[in-house]
Amino acid sequence: MRRRRNEVDTTSLTSEARDVVVALGMFDGVHLGHRHLLSMALEDARQMGVPLHVYTFIEHPQQVLRGVRVPLLMPMRQKIGMLSRLGVDCLHLVHFNQVLADMSYEAFLDNMIRDIGMTHLVMGYDACIGKEGMGTAQRIHQEAGRFGITVRVVPPVVVAGGIVSSTRIRTALQHGDLDFANRCLGRSYTLYGSVVEGRRVGRSLGFPTANLALEEQQLLPPDGVFVSRVVRADGTAYAGMTNIGTNPTFQRRRTTVETYLLDFDEEIYGEALEVQLLHRIRDEAKFRTAEQLSAQLQQDVVRVREYFSA
């Protein structure tokens, strides 16, 4: 970690090099659109014989620009890992603060040229930089010559007649449309965290669950029961049934993420898990008795097994 000009903190995974391709973006979720942009940037970098750097932000810009909390689709640690696996040579993690928000797009570009060695910039069609978003992708493409760089503007990826974006994925998840969100992600929406001890209510019903403490405050879909795939740190995967909600049958108020791993009987407190949400089974419901809830859970498990056997 080092202090950059204008109090912008940047962390790189590798040493810096001069003459680099820079892919710019928030990359929250690393969805199909992001991966397309990164593949174009990697193609340019390899053709030019220079490294590919990704310049991304730790805080979502909207939190600074509008004071709006944006629930993220992926924790930072997982974003770093996924970007690294996509062939990126260097990753710059930048704090988006008011200093950066007030910077002109000319100064923003000058900093990347001077400090990173950028000679070619790859950005999405709807990206913008600089104060009040004045540095649109189209403007920067038109003015690239005066900065001594080249620019590629990447068009959108379309799924089901709509443009893939992190905002659209968040909206789909918030409306309970997990299947569409997964199509835009190109993978299953995943919750990351470690197993903590809960109230053991599931165990009393015959369905012991792993209670997940989220690594960061990820976006949660509406309360409900989901088919899931649970992946342990060693890569071992299990079929699962995940409940997101407040467990109203037992008068709980705090939202939890609890997963029943099928055909599994080990103590895994403290373990890191990935819970991949594959399909929504039903809304969370309040039952009059614990016996009625247990009977419903047995039916849900049947549906989970059918999903994996299909």
PDB file of C-alpha atoms in Angstrom:
ATOM      1  CA  MET A   1       0.000   0.000   0.000  1.00  0.00           C
ATOM      2  CA  ARG A   2       1.376   3.409  -0.879  1.00  0.00           C
ATOM      3  CA  ARG A   3       0.103   6.962  -0.947  1.00  0.00           C
ATOM      4  CA  ARG A   4      -0.427   8.369  -4.420  1.00  0.00           C
ATOM      5  CA  ARG A   5      -0.855  11.979  -5.508  1.00  0.00           C
ATOM      6  CA  ASN A   6      -4.139  13.607  -4.489  1.00  0.00           C
ATOM      7  CA  GLU A   7      -4.397  11.103  -1.608  1.00  0.00           C
ATOM      8  CA  VAL A   8      -5.515   8.289  -3.883  1.00  0.00           C
ATOM      9  CA  ASP A   9      -4.368   4.976  -2.371  1.00  0.00           C
ATOM     10  CA  THR A  10      -3.365   2.259  -4.803  1.00  0.00           C
ATOM     11  CA  THR A  11      -2.368  -1.329  -4.217  1.00  0.00           C
ATOM     12  CA  SER A  12      -0.777  -3.375  -7.005  1.00  0.00           C
ATOM     13  CA  LEU A  13      -0.370  -7.126  -7.136  1.00  0.00           C
ATOM     14  CA  THR A  14       2.804  -6.921  -9.234  1.00  0.00           C
ATOM     15  CA  SER A  15       5.503  -4.378  -9.928  1.00  0.00           C
ATOM     16  CA  GLU A  16       4.698  -1.558 -12.289  1.00  0.00           C
ATOM     17  CA  ALA A  17       5.896  -1.415 -15.900  1.00  0.00           C
ATOM     18  CA  ARG A  18       5.994   1.362 -18.430  1.00  0.00           C
ATOM     19  CA  ASP A  19       3.822   1.221 -21.564  1.00  0.00           C
ATOM     20  CA  VAL A  20       0.786  -0.712 -20.437  1.00  0.00           C
ATOM     21  CA  VAL A  21      -2.799  -1.361 -21.452  1.00  0.00           C
ATOM     22  CA  VAL A  22      -5.272  -0.275 -18.769  1.00  0.00           C
ATOM     23  CA  ALA A  23      -8.788  -1.717 -18.387  1.00  0.00           C
ATOM     24  CA  LEU A  24     -10.885   0.709 -16.370  1.00  0.00           C
ATOM     25  CA  GLY A  25     -14.017  -0.086 -14.377  1.00  0.00           C
ATOM     26  CA  MET A  26     -15.678  -1.008 -11.099  1.00  0.00           C
ATOM     27  CA  PHE A  27     -16.015  -4.651 -12.208  1.00  0.00           C
ATOM     28  CA  ASP A  28     -18.492  -5.484  -9.444  1.00  0.00           C
ATOM     29  CA  GLY A  29     -19.547  -9.090  -9.956  1.00  0.00           C
ATOM     30  CA  VAL A  30     -17.144  -9.600 -12.885  1.00  0.00           C
ATOM     31  CA  HIS A  31     -20.169 -10.395 -15.064  1.00  0.00           C
ATOM     32  CA  LEU A  32     -20.355 -11.302 -18.755  1.00  0.00           C
ATOM     33  CA  GLY A  33     -19.945  -7.681 -19.836  1.00  0.00           C
ATOM     34  CA  HIS A  34     -16.856  -7.249 -17.677  1.00  0.00           C
ATOM     35  CA  ARG A  35     -15.310 -10.457 -18.947  1.00  0.00           C
ATOM     36  CA  HIS A  36     -15.916  -9.380 -22.544  1.00  0.00           C
ATOM     37  CA  LEU A  37     -14.205  -6.047 -21.876  1.00  0.00           C
ATOM     38  CA  LEU A  38     -11.280  -7.770 -20.189  1.00  0.00           C
ATOM     39  CA  SER A  39     -10.896 -10.225 -23.066  1.00  0.00           C
ATOM     40  CA  MET A  40     -10.710  -7.284 -25.498  1.00  0.00           C
ATOM     41  CA  ALA A  41      -8.145  -5.560 -23.274  1.00  0.00           C
ATOM     42  CA  LEU A  42      -6.083  -8.732 -22.994  1.00  0.00           C
ATOM     43  CA  GLU A  43      -6.194  -9.170 -26.760  1.00  0.00           C
ATOM     44  CA  ASP A  44      -4.911  -5.611 -27.248  1.00  0.00           C
ATOM     45  CA  ALA A  45      -2.170  -6.068 -24.637  1.00  0.00           C
ATOM     46  CA  ARG A  46      -0.914  -9.290 -26.177  1.00  0.00           C
ATOM     47  CA  GLN A  47      -0.915  -7.801 -29.687  1.00  0.00           C
ATOM     48  CA  MET A  48       1.028  -4.789 -28.417  1.00  0.00           C
ATOM     49  CA  GLY A  49       3.381  -6.938 -26.354  1.00  0.00           C
ATOM     50  CA  VAL A  50       2.740  -5.009 -23.120  1.00  0.00           C
ATOM     51  CA  PRO A  51       1.204  -5.865 -19.725  1.00  0.00           C
ATOM     52  CA  LEU A  52      -2.492  -5.561 -18.942  1.00  0.00           C
ATOM     53  CA  HIS A  53      -3.336  -3.516 -15.850  1.00  0.00           C
ATOM     54  CA  VAL A  54      -6.787  -3.218 -14.300  1.00  0.00           C
ATOM     55  CA  TYR A  55      -7.682   0.040 -12.591  1.00  0.00           C
ATOM     56  CA  THR A  56     -10.641  -0.431 -10.267  1.00  0.00           C
ATOM     57  CA  PHE A  57     -12.178   1.063  -7.152  1.00  0.00           C
ATOM     58  CA  ILE A  58     -12.548  -0.141  -3.577  1.00  0.00           C
ATOM     59  CA  GLU A  59     -15.599   2.003  -2.781  1.00  0.00           C
ATOM     60  CA  HIS A  60     -18.443   2.210  -5.266  1.00  0.00           C
ATOM     61  CA  PRO A  61     -18.309   5.721  -6.811  1.00  0.00           C
ATOM     62  CA  GLN A  62     -22.024   6.289  -6.151  1.00  0.00           C
ATOM     63  CA  GLN A  63     -21.364   6.165  -2.413  1.00  0.00           C
ATOM     64  CA  VAL A  64     -19.246   9.314  -2.753  1.00  0.00           C
ATOM     65  CA  LEU A  65     -21.064  11.031  -5.618  1.00  0.00           C
ATOM     66  CA  ARG A  66     -24.617  10.582  -4.325  1.00  0.00           C
ATOM     67  CA  GLY A  67     -24.224   9.368  -0.776  1.00  0.00           C
ATOM     68  CA  VAL A  68     -26.033   6.170  -1.735  1.00  0.00           C
ATOM     69  CA  ARG A  69     -25.004   2.831  -0.290  1.00  0.00           C
ATOM     70  CA  VAL A  70     -24.568   0.334  -3.124  1.00  0.00           C
ATOM     71  CA  PRO A  71     -24.724  -3.333  -2.036  1.00  0.00           C
ATOM     72  CA  LEU A  72     -21.942  -5.139  -3.838  1.00  0.00           C
ATOM     73  CA  LEU A  73     -22.284  -8.335  -5.834  1.00  0.00           C
ATOM     74  CA  MET A  74     -18.871  -9.655  -4.812  1.00  0.00           C
ATOM     75  CA  PRO A  75     -16.466  -9.037  -1.902  1.00  0.00           C
ATOM     76  CA  MET A  76     -13.146  -7.430  -2.766  1.00  0.00           C
ATOM     77  CA  ARG A  77     -11.077 -10.542  -2.052  1.00  0.00           C
ATOM     78  CA  GLN A  78     -13.086 -12.627  -4.493  1.00  0.00           C
ATOM     79  CA  LYS A  79     -13.029  -9.856  -7.100  1.00  0.00           C
ATOM     80  CA  ILE A  80      -9.246  -9.737  -6.886  1.00  0.00           C
ATOM     81  CA  GLY A  81      -9.044 -13.510  -7.303  1.00  0.00           C
ATOM     82  CA  MET A  82     -11.376 -13.610 -10.290  1.00  0.00           C
ATOM     83  CA  LEU A  83      -9.648 -10.727 -12.071  1.00  0.00           C
ATOM     84  CA  SER A  84      -6.270 -12.347 -11.499  1.00  0.00           C
ATOM     85  CA  ARG A  85      -7.461 -15.618 -13.017  1.00  0.00           C
ATOM     86  CA  LEU A  86      -8.584 -13.791 -16.160  1.00  0.00           C
ATOM     87  CA  GLY A  87      -5.012 -13.017 -17.192  1.00  0.00           C
ATOM     88  CA  VAL A  88      -4.528  -9.578 -15.647  1.00  0.00           C
ATOM     89  CA  ASP A  89      -0.854  -8.752 -15.068  1.00  0.00           C
ATOM     90  CA  CYS A  90      -1.346  -5.995 -12.502  1.00  0.00           C
ATOM     91  CA  LEU A  91      -4.275  -4.796 -10.429  1.00  0.00           C
ATOM     92  CA  HIS A  92      -4.655  -1.278  -9.012  1.00  0.00           C
ATOM     93  CA  LEU A  93      -7.170  -0.961  -6.162  1.00  0.00           C
ATOM     94  CA  VAL A  94      -8.034   2.697  -5.780  1.00  0.00           C
ATOM     95  CA  HIS A  95      -9.957   4.408  -2.986  1.00  0.00           C
ATOM     96  CA  PHE A  96     -12.700   6.462  -4.606  1.00  0.00           C
ATOM     97  CA  ASN A  97     -12.819   9.551  -2.414  1.00  0.00           C
ATOM     98  CA  GLN A  98     -13.876  13.163  -2.808  1.00  0.00           C
ATOM     99  CA  VAL A  99     -10.441  14.112  -4.133  1.00  0.00           C
ATOM    100  CA  LEU A 100     -10.904  11.712  -7.018  1.00  0.00           C
ATOM    101  CA  ALA A 101     -14.521  12.758  -7.528  1.00  0.00           C
ATOM    102  CA  ASP A 102     -13.462  16.408  -7.912  1.00  0.00           C
ATOM    103  CA  MET A 103     -10.618  15.662 -10.318  1.00  0.00           C
ATOM    104  CA  SER A 104     -11.061  16.650 -13.972  1.00  0.00           C
ATOM    105  CA  TYR A 105     -11.000  13.851 -16.503  1.00  0.00           C
ATOM    106  CA  GLU A 106      -7.861  15.404 -18.021  1.00  0.00           C
ATOM    107  CA  ALA A 107      -6.063  15.182 -14.669  1.00  0.00           C
ATOM    108  CA  PHE A 108      -7.377  11.646 -14.140  1.00  0.00           C
ATOM    109  CA  LEU A 109      -5.920  10.537 -17.484  1.00  0.00           C
ATOM    110  CA  ASP A 110      -2.657  12.416 -16.889  1.00  0.00           C
ATOM    111  CA  ASN A 111      -2.229  10.577 -13.576  1.00  0.00           C
ATOM    112  CA  MET A 112      -2.691   7.167 -15.185  1.00  0.00           C
ATOM    113  CA  ILE A 113      -0.306   8.065 -17.996  1.00  0.00           C
ATOM    114  CA  ARG A 114       2.341   9.438 -15.635  1.00  0.00           C
ATOM    115  CA  ASP A 115       2.013   7.033 -12.703  1.00  0.00           C
ATOM    116  CA  ILE A 116       1.060   3.777 -14.404  1.00  0.00           C
ATOM    117  CA  GLY A 117       2.600   4.240 -17.840  1.00  0.00           C
ATOM    118  CA  MET A 118      -0.714   3.859 -19.664  1.00  0.00           C
ATOM    119  CA  THR A 119      -0.467   4.060 -23.448  1.00  0.00           C
ATOM    120  CA  HIS A 120      -3.767   2.314 -24.323  1.00  0.00           C
ATOM    121  CA  LEU A 121      -7.061   2.535 -22.428  1.00  0.00           C
ATOM    122  CA  VAL A 122      -9.961   0.079 -22.656  1.00  0.00           C
ATOM    123  CA  MET A 123     -13.302   1.175 -21.200  1.00  0.00           C
ATOM    124  CA  GLY A 124     -16.971   0.350 -21.502  1.00  0.00           C
ATOM    125  CA  TYR A 125     -19.310   2.302 -23.751  1.00  0.00           C
ATOM    126  CA  ASP A 126     -21.087   3.835 -20.729  1.00  0.00           C
ATOM    127  CA  ALA A 127     -18.032   4.538 -18.571  1.00  0.00           C
ATOM    128  CA  CYS A 128     -17.148   8.068 -17.550  1.00  0.00           C
ATOM    129  CA  ILE A 129     -14.408   9.632 -15.456  1.00  0.00           C
ATOM    130  CA  GLY A 130     -13.690  13.021 -13.971  1.00  0.00           C
ATOM    131  CA  LYS A 131     -15.754  15.637 -12.214  1.00  0.00           C
ATOM    132  CA  GLU A 132     -19.462  15.477 -13.053  1.00  0.00           C
ATOM    133  CA  GLY A 133     -18.777  12.559 -15.398  1.00  0.00           C
ATOM    134  CA  MET A 134     -17.440  14.864 -18.097  1.00  0.00           C
ATOM    135  CA  GLY A 135     -14.954  12.287 -19.362  1.00  0.00           C
ATOM    136  CA  THR A 136     -17.351  10.018 -21.214  1.00  0.00           C
ATOM    137  CA  ALA A 137     -16.031   7.080 -23.197  1.00  0.00           C
ATOM    138  CA  GLN A 138     -16.947   8.838 -26.441  1.00  0.00           C
ATOM    139  CA  ARG A 139     -15.183  12.071 -25.477  1.00  0.00           C
ATOM    140  CA  ILE A 140     -12.027  10.306 -24.347  1.00  0.00           C
ATOM    141  CA  HIS A 141     -11.990   8.264 -27.551  1.00  0.00           C
ATOM    142  CA  GLN A 142     -12.244  11.453 -29.602  1.00  0.00           C
ATOM    143  CA  GLU A 143      -9.581  13.283 -27.589  1.00  0.00           C
ATOM    144  CA  ALA A 144      -7.150  10.372 -27.173  1.00  0.00           C
ATOM    145  CA  GLY A 145      -4.636  11.892 -29.575  1.00  0.00           C
ATOM    146  CA  ARG A 146      -3.962  14.937 -27.451  1.00  0.00           C
ATOM    147  CA  PHE A 147      -3.055  12.689 -24.524  1.00  0.00           C
ATOM    148  CA  GLY A 148      -0.742  10.570 -26.660  1.00  0.00           C
ATOM    149  CA  ILE A 149      -2.708   7.373 -26.066  1.00  0.00           C
ATOM    150  CA  THR A 150      -5.090   5.099 -27.926  1.00  0.00           C
ATOM    151  CA  VAL A 151      -8.530   4.130 -26.650  1.00  0.00           C
ATOM    152  CA  ARG A 152     -10.844   1.198 -27.279  1.00  0.00           C
ATOM    153  CA  VAL A 153     -14.498   1.617 -26.311  1.00  0.00           C
ATOM    154  CA  VAL A 154     -16.137  -1.777 -25.786  1.00  0.00           C
ATOM    155  CA  PRO A 155     -19.830  -2.154 -26.742  1.00  0.00           C
ATOM    156  CA  PRO A 156     -22.315  -3.795 -24.369  1.00  0.00           C
ATOM    157  CA  VAL A 157     -23.110  -7.477 -24.015  1.00  0.00           C
ATOM    158  CA  VAL A 158     -26.812  -8.246 -24.471  1.00  0.00           C
ATOM    159  CA  VAL A 159     -28.753 -11.025 -22.717  1.00  0.00           C
ATOM    160  CA  ALA A 160     -32.473 -11.609 -23.291  1.00  0.00           C
ATOM    161  CA  GLY A 161     -32.755  -8.353 -25.201  1.00  0.00           C
ATOM    162  CA  GLY A 162     -31.212  -6.234 -22.437  1.00  0.00           C
ATOM    163  CA  ILE A 163     -27.756  -4.845 -21.738  1.00  0.00           C
ATOM    164  CA  VAL A 164     -25.775  -6.700 -19.076  1.00  0.00           C
ATOM    165  CA  SER A 165     -24.726  -4.432 -16.217  1.00  0.00           C
ATOM    166  CA  SER A 166     -24.109  -4.658 -12.491  1.00  0.00           C
ATOM    167  CA  THR A 167     -27.113  -2.386 -11.935  1.00  0.00           C
ATOM    168  CA  ARG A 168     -29.382  -4.690 -13.930  1.00  0.00           C
ATOM    169  CA  ILE A 169     -28.120  -7.724 -12.016  1.00  0.00           C
ATOM    170  CA  ARG A 170     -28.760  -6.000  -8.683  1.00  0.00           C
ATOM    171  CA  THR A 171     -32.272  -5.116  -9.795  1.00  0.00           C
ATOM    172  CA  ALA A 172     -32.955  -8.714 -10.870  1.00  0.00           C
ATOM    173  CA  LEU A 173     -31.701 -10.053  -7.539  1.00  0.00           C
ATOM    174  CA  GLN A 174     -33.720  -7.521  -5.560  1.00  0.00           C
ATOM    175  CA  HIS A 175     -36.849  -8.638  -7.437  1.00  0.00           C
ATOM    176  CA  GLY A 176     -36.096 -12.306  -6.829  1.00  0.00           C
ATOM    177  CA  ASP A 177     -35.187 -13.100 -10.443  1.00  0.00           C
ATOM    178  CA  LEU A 178     -32.189 -15.257  -9.609  1.00  0.00           C
ATOM    179  CA  ASP A 179     -32.258 -17.192 -12.893  1.00  0.00           C
ATOM    180  CA  PHE A 180     -31.895 -14.010 -14.969  1.00  0.00           C
ATOM    181  CA  ALA A 181     -29.185 -12.610 -12.671  1.00  0.00           C
ATOM    182  CA  ASN A 182     -27.211 -15.831 -13.077  1.00  0.00           C
ATOM    183  CA  ARG A 183     -27.511 -15.617 -16.869  1.00  0.00           C
ATOM    184  CA  CYS A 184     -26.048 -12.109 -16.821  1.00  0.00           C
ATOM    185  CA  LEU A 185     -23.281 -13.152 -14.435  1.00  0.00           C
ATOM    186  CA  GLY A 186     -22.410 -16.176 -16.537  1.00  0.00           C
ATOM    187  CA  ARG A 187     -22.252 -18.155 -13.293  1.00  0.00           C
ATOM    188  CA  SER A 188     -24.248 -18.666 -10.111  1.00  0.00           C
ATOM    189  CA  TYR A 189     -24.627 -15.730  -7.761  1.00  0.00           C
ATOM    190  CA  THR A 190     -22.428 -16.605  -4.798  1.00  0.00           C
ATOM    191  CA  LEU A 191     -22.367 -15.618  -1.145  1.00  0.00           C
ATOM    192  CA  TYR A 192     -19.014 -15.792   0.648  1.00  0.00           C
ATOM    193  CA  GLY A 193     -18.411 -16.134   4.363  1.00  0.00           C
ATOM    194  CA  SER A 194     -17.470 -18.349   7.267  1.00  0.00           C
ATOM    195  CA  VAL A 195     -19.574 -20.708   9.360  1.00  0.00           C
ATOM    196  CA  VAL A 196     -20.573 -19.427  12.778  1.00  0.00           C
ATOM    197  CA  GLU A 197     -22.602 -21.013  15.526  1.00  0.00           C
ATOM    198  CA  GLY A 198     -26.317 -20.287  15.404  1.00  0.00           C
ATOM    199  CA  ARG A 199     -29.281 -21.203  17.582  1.00  0.00           C
ATOM    200  CA  ARG A 200     -29.283 -24.832  16.333  1.00  0.00           C
ATOM    201  CA  VAL A 201     -32.964 -24.597  15.437  1.00  0.00           C
ATOM    202  CA  GLY A 202     -32.377 -26.509  12.197  1.00  0.00           C
ATOM    203  CA  ARG A 203     -30.714 -29.345  14.073  1.00  0.00           C
ATOM    204  CA  SER A 204     -33.746 -29.674  16.352  1.00  0.00           C
ATOM    205  CA  LEU A 205     -35.886 -30.107  13.226  1.00  0.00           C
ATOM    206  CA  GLY A 206     -33.586 -32.733  11.724  1.00  0.00           C
ATOM    207  CA  PHE A 207     -31.953 -30.267   9.318  1.00  0.00           C
ATOM    208  CA  PRO A 208     -28.660 -29.029  10.810  1.00  0.00           C
ATOM    209  CA  THR A 209     -27.549 -25.913   8.974  1.00  0.00           C
ATOM    210  CA  ALA A 210     -24.324 -23.989   8.419  1.00  0.00           C
ATOM    211  CA  ASN A 211     -24.950 -20.406   9.508  1.00  0.00           C
ATOM    212  CA  LEU A 212     -22.947 -18.124   7.190  1.00  0.00           C
ATOM    213  CA  ALA A 213     -21.408 -14.860   8.415  1.00  0.00           C
ATOM    214  CA  LEU A 214     -20.908 -12.912   5.209  1.00  0.00           C
ATOM    215  CA  GLU A 215     -17.375 -11.785   4.419  1.00  0.00           C
ATOM    216  CA  GLU A 216     -18.713  -8.387   3.348  1.00  0.00           C
ATOM    217  CA  GLN A 217     -22.196  -6.924   3.150  1.00  0.00           C
ATOM    218  CA  GLN A 218     -23.212  -8.470  -0.144  1.00  0.00           C
ATOM    219  CA  LEU A 219     -26.564  -7.928  -1.786  1.00  0.00           C
ATOM    220  CA  LEU A 220     -29.081 -10.532  -0.629  1.00  0.00           C
ATOM    221  CA  PRO A 221     -32.076 -11.576  -2.749  1.00  0.00           C
ATOM    222  CA  PRO A 222     -35.532 -11.440  -1.126  1.00  0.00           C
ATOM    223  CA  ASP A 223     -36.107 -13.895   1.706  1.00  0.00           C
ATOM    224  CA  GLY A 224     -36.682 -17.418   0.502  1.00  0.00           C
ATOM    225  CA  VAL A 225     -35.438 -20.965   0.087  1.00  0.00           C
ATOM    226  CA  PHE A 226     -32.893 -21.765  -2.628  1.00  0.00           C
ATOM    227  CA  VAL A 227     -31.218 -24.718  -4.273  1.00  0.00           C
ATOM    228  CA  SER A 228     -27.514 -24.133  -3.667  1.00  0.00           C
ATOM    229  CA  ARG A 229     -24.103 -25.610  -4.245  1.00  0.00           C
ATOM    230  CA  VAL A 230     -21.745 -25.279  -1.294  1.00  0.00           C
ATOM    231  CA  VAL A 231     -18.003 -25.223  -1.949  1.00  0.00           C
ATOM    232  CA  ARG A 232     -15.438 -25.669   0.812  1.00  0.00           C
ATOM    233  CA  ALA A 233     -11.940 -24.159   0.760  1.00  0.00           C
ATOM    234  CA  ASP A 234     -10.475 -27.385  -0.640  1.00  0.00           C
ATOM    235  CA  GLY A 235     -12.858 -27.259  -3.601  1.00  0.00           C
ATOM    236  CA  THR A 236     -15.145 -30.033  -2.387  1.00  0.00           C
ATOM    237  CA  ALA A 237     -18.738 -29.256  -3.390  1.00  0.00           C
ATOM    238  CA  TYR A 238     -22.038 -30.391  -1.877  1.00  0.00           C
ATOM    239  CA  ALA A 239     -25.676 -30.060  -2.814  1.00  0.00           C
ATOM    240  CA  GLY A 240     -27.374 -27.643  -0.461  1.00  0.00           C
ATOM    241  CA  MET A 241     -30.638 -25.999   0.510  1.00  0.00           C
ATOM    242  CA  THR A 242     -30.197 -22.392   1.625  1.00  0.00           C
ATOM    243  CA  ASN A 243     -32.655 -20.275   3.574  1.00  0.00           C
ATOM    244  CA  ILE A 244     -32.264 -16.498   3.518  1.00  0.00           C
ATOM    245  CA  GLY A 245     -34.521 -14.712   5.957  1.00  0.00           C
ATOM    246  CA  THR A 246     -35.606 -14.161   9.512  1.00  0.00           C
ATOM    247  CA  ASN A 247     -37.061 -17.617  10.226  1.00  0.00           C
ATOM    248  CA  PRO A 248     -40.488 -16.177  11.163  1.00  0.00           C
ATOM    249  CA  THR A 249     -41.775 -19.461  12.608  1.00  0.00           C
ATOM    250  CA  PHE A 250     -39.410 -18.898  15.529  1.00  0.00           C
ATOM    251  CA  GLN A 251     -39.944 -15.113  15.785  1.00  0.00           C
ATOM    252  CA  ARG A 252     -36.445 -14.144  14.704  1.00  0.00           C
ATOM    253  CA  ARG A 253     -35.794 -10.637  13.417  1.00  0.00           C
ATOM    254  CA  ARG A 254     -32.246 -10.678  12.085  1.00  0.00           C
ATOM    255  CA  THR A 255     -31.737 -11.886   8.519  1.00  0.00           C
ATOM    256  CA  THR A 256     -29.500 -14.936   8.321  1.00  0.00           C
ATOM    257  CA  VAL A 257     -28.081 -17.167   5.595  1.00  0.00           C
ATOM    258  CA  GLU A 258     -28.398 -20.820   6.658  1.00  0.00           C
ATOM    259  CA  THR A 259     -27.586 -23.819   4.491  1.00  0.00           C
ATOM    260  CA  TYR A 260     -28.444 -27.465   4.938  1.00  0.00           C
ATOM    261  CA  LEU A 261     -25.811 -29.617   3.229  1.00  0.00           C
ATOM    262  CA  LEU A 262     -27.353 -32.803   1.901  1.00  0.00           C
ATOM    263  CA  ASP A 263     -25.702 -36.096   2.878  1.00  0.00           C
ATOM    264  CA  PHE A 264     -23.193 -34.303   5.091  1.00  0.00           C
ATOM    265  CA  ASP A 265     -22.445 -34.690   8.795  1.00  0.00           C
ATOM    266  CA  GLU A 266     -19.321 -32.794   9.878  1.00  0.00           C
ATOM    267  CA  GLU A 267     -18.629 -29.903  12.231  1.00  0.00           C
ATOM    268  CA  ILE A 268     -17.385 -27.030  10.072  1.00  0.00           C
ATOM    269  CA  TYR A 269     -17.516 -24.036  12.411  1.00  0.00           C
ATOM    270  CA  GLY A 270     -15.002 -21.416  11.308  1.00  0.00           C
ATOM    271  CA  GLU A 271     -14.649 -22.785   7.786  1.00  0.00           C
ATOM    272  CA  ALA A 272     -14.865 -20.510   4.772  1.00  0.00           C
ATOM    273  CA  LEU A 273     -17.655 -21.462   2.363  1.00  0.00           C
ATOM    274  CA  GLU A 274     -18.956 -20.349  -1.000  1.00  0.00           C
ATOM    275  CA  VAL A 275     -22.726 -20.688  -1.257  1.00  0.00           C
ATOM    276  CA  GLN A 276     -23.751 -20.621  -4.912  1.00  0.00           C
ATOM    277  CA  LEU A 277     -27.442 -19.839  -5.336  1.00  0.00           C
ATOM    278  CA  LEU A 278     -28.689 -21.935  -8.251  1.00  0.00           C
ATOM    279  CA  HIS A 279     -32.472 -21.683  -8.175  1.00  0.00           C
ATOM    280  CA  ARG A 280     -35.193 -20.157  -5.994  1.00  0.00           C
ATOM    281  CA  ILE A 281     -37.621 -22.771  -4.618  1.00  0.00           C
ATOM    282  CA  ARG A 282     -40.126 -20.665  -2.681  1.00  0.00           C
ATOM    283  CA  ASP A 283     -40.674 -17.646  -0.447  1.00  0.00           C
ATOM    284  CA  GLU A 284     -39.877 -17.914   3.221  1.00  0.00           C
ATOM    285  CA  ALA A 285     -43.077 -18.668   5.146  1.00  0.00           C
ATOM    286  CA  LYS A 286     -44.301 -18.701   8.734  1.00  0.00           C
ATOM    287  CA  PHE A 287     -45.659 -22.015   9.987  1.00  0.00           C
ATOM    288  CA  ARG A 288     -47.947 -22.566  12.962  1.00  0.00           C
ATOM    289  CA  THR A 289     -45.815 -25.351  14.409  1.00  0.00           C
ATOM    290  CA  ALA A 290     -42.278 -26.681  14.178  1.00  0.00           C
ATOM    291  CA  GLU A 291     -43.717 -29.960  12.843  1.00  0.00           C
ATOM    292  CA  GLN A 292     -45.308 -28.168   9.892  1.00  0.00           C
ATOM    293  CA  LEU A 293     -42.019 -26.436   9.122  1.00  0.00           C
ATOM    294  CA  SER A 294     -40.155 -29.751   9.303  1.00  0.00           C
ATOM    295  CA  ALA A 295     -42.631 -31.340   6.880  1.00  0.00           C
ATOM    296  CA  GLN A 296     -42.160 -28.454   4.442  1.00  0.00           C
ATOM    297  CA  LEU A 297     -38.382 -28.752   4.682  1.00  0.00           C
ATOM    298  CA  GLN A 298     -38.629 -32.424   3.780  1.00  0.00           C
ATOM    299  CA  GLN A 299     -40.567 -31.463   0.644  1.00  0.00           C
ATOM    300  CA  ASP A 300     -37.969 -28.792  -0.156  1.00  0.00           C
ATOM    301  CA  VAL A 301     -35.156 -31.344   0.096  1.00  0.00           C
ATOM    302  CA  VAL A 302     -36.977 -33.533  -2.422  1.00  0.00           C
ATOM    303  CA  ARG A 303     -37.036 -30.591  -4.839  1.00  0.00           C
ATOM    304  CA  VAL A 304     -33.323 -29.984  -4.278  1.00  0.00           C
ATOM    305  CA  ARG A 305     -32.505 -33.605  -5.068  1.00  0.00           C
ATOM    306  CA  GLU A 306     -34.694 -33.435  -8.180  1.00  0.00           C
ATOM    307  CA  TYR A 307     -32.836 -30.320  -9.317  1.00  0.00           C
ATOM    308  CA  PHE A 308     -29.450 -32.030  -9.071  1.00  0.00           C
ATOM    309  CA  SER A 309     -30.662 -35.276 -10.658  1.00  0.00           C
ATOM    310  CA  ALA A 310     -32.291 -33.559 -13.658  1.00  0.00           C
TER     311      ALA A 310
END
